[in-house]
CSV table of C-alpha atoms in Angstrom, one decimal:
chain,number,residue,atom,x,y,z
K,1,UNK,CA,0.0,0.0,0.0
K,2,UNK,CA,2.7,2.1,1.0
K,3,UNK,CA,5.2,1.8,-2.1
K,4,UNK,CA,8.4,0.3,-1.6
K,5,UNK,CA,11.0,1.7,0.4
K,6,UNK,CA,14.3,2.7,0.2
K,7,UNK,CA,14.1,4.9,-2.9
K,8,UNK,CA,16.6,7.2,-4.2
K,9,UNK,CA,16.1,10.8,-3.8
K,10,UNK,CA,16.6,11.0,-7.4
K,11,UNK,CA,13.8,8.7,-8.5
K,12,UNK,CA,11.5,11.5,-6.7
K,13,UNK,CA,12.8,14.5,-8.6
K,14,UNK,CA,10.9,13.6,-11.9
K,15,UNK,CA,7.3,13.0,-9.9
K,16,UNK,CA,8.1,15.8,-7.4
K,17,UNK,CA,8.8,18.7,-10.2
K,18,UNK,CA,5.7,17.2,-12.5
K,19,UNK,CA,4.1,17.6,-9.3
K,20,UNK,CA,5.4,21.0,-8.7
K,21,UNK,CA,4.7,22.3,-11.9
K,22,UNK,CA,1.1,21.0,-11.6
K,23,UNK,CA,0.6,22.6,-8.3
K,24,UNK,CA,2.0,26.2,-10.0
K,25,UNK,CA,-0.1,26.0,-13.2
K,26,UNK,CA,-3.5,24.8,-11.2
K,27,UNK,CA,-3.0,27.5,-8.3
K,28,UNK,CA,-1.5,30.7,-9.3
K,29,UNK,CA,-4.2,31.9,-11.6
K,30,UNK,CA,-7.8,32.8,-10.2
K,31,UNK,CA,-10.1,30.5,-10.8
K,32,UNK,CA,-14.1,31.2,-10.5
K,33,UNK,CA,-15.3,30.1,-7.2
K,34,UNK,CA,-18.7,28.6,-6.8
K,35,UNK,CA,-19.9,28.7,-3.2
K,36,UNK,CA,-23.1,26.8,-4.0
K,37,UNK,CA,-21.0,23.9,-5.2
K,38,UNK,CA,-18.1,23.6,-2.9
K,39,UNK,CA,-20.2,20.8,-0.9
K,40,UNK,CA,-20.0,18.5,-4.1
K,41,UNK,CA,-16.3,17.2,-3.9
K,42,UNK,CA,-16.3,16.4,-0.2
K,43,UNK,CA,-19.8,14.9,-0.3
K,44,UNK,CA,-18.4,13.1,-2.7
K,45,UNK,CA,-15.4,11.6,-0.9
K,46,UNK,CA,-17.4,11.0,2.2
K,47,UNK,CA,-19.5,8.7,0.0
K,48,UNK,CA,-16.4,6.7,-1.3
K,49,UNK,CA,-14.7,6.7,2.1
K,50,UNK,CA,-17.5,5.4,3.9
K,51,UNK,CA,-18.2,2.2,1.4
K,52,UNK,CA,-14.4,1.7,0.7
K,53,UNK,CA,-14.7,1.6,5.7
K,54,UNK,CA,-17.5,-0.9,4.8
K,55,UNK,CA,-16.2,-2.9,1.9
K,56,UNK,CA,-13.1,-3.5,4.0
K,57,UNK,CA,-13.3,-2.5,8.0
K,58,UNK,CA,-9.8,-1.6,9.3
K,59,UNK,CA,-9.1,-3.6,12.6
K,60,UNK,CA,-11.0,-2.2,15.6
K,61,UNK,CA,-8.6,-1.4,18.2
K,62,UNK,CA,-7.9,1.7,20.5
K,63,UNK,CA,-4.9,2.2,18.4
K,64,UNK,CA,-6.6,2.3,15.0
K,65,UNK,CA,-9.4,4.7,16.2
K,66,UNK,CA,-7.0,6.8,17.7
K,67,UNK,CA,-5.1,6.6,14.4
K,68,UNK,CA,-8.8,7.5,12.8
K,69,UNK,CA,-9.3,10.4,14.8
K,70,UNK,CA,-5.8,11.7,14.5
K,71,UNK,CA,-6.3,11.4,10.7
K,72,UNK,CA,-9.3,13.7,10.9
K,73,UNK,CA,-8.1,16.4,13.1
K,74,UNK,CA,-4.9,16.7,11.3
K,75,UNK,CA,-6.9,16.5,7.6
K,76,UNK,CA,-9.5,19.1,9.4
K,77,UNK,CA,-6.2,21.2,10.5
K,78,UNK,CA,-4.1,21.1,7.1
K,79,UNK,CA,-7.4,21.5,5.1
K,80,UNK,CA,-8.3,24.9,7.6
K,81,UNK,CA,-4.9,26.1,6.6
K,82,UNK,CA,-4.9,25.8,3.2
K,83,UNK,CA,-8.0,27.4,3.1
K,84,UNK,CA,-6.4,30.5,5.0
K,85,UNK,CA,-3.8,30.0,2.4
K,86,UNK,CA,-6.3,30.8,-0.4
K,87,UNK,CA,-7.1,34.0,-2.0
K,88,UNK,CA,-10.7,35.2,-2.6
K,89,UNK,CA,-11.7,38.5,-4.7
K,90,UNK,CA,-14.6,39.6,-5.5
K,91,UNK,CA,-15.7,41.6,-8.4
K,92,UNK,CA,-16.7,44.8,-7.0
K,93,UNK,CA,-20.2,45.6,-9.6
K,94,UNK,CA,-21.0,41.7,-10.6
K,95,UNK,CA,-20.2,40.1,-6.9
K,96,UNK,CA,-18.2,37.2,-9.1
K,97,UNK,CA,-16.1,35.3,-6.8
K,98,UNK,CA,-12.7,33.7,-7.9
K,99,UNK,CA,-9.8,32.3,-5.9
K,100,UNK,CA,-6.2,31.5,-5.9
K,101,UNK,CA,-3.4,30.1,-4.2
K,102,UNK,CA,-0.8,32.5,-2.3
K,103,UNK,CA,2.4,31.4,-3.0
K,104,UNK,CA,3.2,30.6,0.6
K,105,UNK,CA,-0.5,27.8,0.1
K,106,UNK,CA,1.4,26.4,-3.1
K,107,UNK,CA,4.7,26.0,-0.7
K,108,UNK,CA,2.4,24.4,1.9
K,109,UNK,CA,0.9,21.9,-0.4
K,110,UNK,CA,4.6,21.1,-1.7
K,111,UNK,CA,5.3,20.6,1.8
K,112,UNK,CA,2.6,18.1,2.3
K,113,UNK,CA,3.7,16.3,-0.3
K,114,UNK,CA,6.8,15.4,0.7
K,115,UNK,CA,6.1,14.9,4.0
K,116,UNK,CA,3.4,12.0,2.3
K,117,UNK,CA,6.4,10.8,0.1
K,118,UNK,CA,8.8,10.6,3.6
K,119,UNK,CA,6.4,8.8,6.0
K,120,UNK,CA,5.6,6.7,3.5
K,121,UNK,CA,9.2,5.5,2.9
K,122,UNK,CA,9.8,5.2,6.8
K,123,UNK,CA,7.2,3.0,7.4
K,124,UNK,CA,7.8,0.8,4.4
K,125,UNK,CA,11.2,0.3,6.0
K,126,UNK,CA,10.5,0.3,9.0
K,127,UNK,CA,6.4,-1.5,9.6
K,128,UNK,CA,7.1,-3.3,13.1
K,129,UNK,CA,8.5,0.2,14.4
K,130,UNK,CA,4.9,2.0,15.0
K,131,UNK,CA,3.1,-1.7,16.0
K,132,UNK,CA,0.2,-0.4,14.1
K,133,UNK,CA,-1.5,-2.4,10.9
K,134,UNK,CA,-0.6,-1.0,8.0
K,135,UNK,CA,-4.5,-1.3,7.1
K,136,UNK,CA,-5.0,0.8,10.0
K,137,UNK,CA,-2.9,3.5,8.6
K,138,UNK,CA,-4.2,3.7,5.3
K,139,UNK,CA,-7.1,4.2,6.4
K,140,UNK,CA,-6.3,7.1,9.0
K,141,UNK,CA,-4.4,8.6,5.6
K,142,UNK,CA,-7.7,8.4,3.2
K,143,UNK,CA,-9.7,9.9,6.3
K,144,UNK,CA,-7.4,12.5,6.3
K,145,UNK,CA,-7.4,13.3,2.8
K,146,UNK,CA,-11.4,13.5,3.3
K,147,UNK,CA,-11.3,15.7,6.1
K,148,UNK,CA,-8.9,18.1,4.3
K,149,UNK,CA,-11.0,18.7,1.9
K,150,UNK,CA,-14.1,19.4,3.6
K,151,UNK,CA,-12.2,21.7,6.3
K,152,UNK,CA,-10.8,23.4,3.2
K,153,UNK,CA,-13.9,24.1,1.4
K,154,UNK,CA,-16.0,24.8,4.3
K,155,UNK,CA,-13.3,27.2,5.5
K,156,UNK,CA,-13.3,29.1,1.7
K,157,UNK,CA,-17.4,29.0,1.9
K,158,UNK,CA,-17.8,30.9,4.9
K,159,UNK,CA,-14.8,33.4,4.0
K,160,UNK,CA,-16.7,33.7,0.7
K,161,UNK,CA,-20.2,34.1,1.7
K,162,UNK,CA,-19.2,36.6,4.7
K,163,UNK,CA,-17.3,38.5,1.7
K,164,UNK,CA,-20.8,38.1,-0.6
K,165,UNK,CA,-22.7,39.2,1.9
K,166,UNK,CA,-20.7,42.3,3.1
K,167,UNK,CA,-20.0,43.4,-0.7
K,168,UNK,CA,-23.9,43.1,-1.0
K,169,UNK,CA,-24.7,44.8,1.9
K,170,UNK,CA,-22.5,47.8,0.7
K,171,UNK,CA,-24.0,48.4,-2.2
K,172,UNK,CA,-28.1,47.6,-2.1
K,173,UNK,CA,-30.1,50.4,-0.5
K,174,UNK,CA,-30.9,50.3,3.2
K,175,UNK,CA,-34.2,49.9,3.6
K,176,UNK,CA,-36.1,53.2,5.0
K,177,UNK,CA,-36.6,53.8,8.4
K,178,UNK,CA,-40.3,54.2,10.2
K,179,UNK,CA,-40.0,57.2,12.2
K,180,UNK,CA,-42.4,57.4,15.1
């Protein structure tokens, strides 16, 4: 599951700068963002994480909750940061919303990338070190990757919709006053 150990750092510099140049390209331009559809992706991998839990139920210990749990608070952490990470404008006349990546966010999802590429290596050299089932673990990684996503996008839909709202607010006409 984990890939085989023991790698050369040079058989990561191809993946890692594809992967760097995909991160650039996909982040540093704005992008239109769609509050009424930012529920759709993490709905969406909370639907696959749930039946992949079901089709194949990691072993229920203390250890591999806790390692479930951890998963999701450090998925919700990461996920909250990235958002914080992320640009929003809006246009000032049509209210458009669109997004981007600062470059510190695209040096924080590099970050997280090879952090992925290092733990994965130490535990496929080293599995009896962490006495944990290597099940266990893959499954606190996908729960992570789900709770990123949602912390992310929730984070980015109530930046944006406080921003809608106020940019709104600014410009519609208060409604008039009963004087009595």
């Amino acid at each position: 599951m984990f890939g085989q150990s023991g790698g050369s750092p040079i058989s990561y510099l191809l993946p890692m700068g594809v992967a760097l140049v995909i991160i650039v390209a996909r982040n540093s331009r704005p992008r239109r963002l769609r509050i009424e559809r930012l529920w759709l992706v993490p709905a969406i991998y909370l639907v696959l994480l749930v039946s992949a839990l079901v089709a194949a139920p990691p072993p229920v210990t203390p250890i591999s909750i806790g390692l479930l749990v951890l998963g999701f608070v450090l998925g919700a952490v990461i996920g909250w940061q990235r958002a914080r990470f992320t640009r929003i404008d809006i246009h000032p006349e049509t209210h458009d919303l669109t997004s981007r990546a600062s470059p510190i966010g695209i040096v924080f999802i590099f970050a997280i990338l090879l952090l992925r590429f290092g733990a994965r290596d130490f535990v496929a050299a080293h599995p009896d070190l962490l006495h944990v089932p290597v099940v266990a673990l893959g499954e606190a990684l996908l729960v992570m990757v789900v709770a990123t996503l949602a912390a992310q996008r929730l984070e980015i839909w109530r930046r944006a919709t406080r921003m809608l709202a106020e940019a709104r607010g600014a410009i519609e006409p208060a409604p008039p006053r009963l004087v009595s």
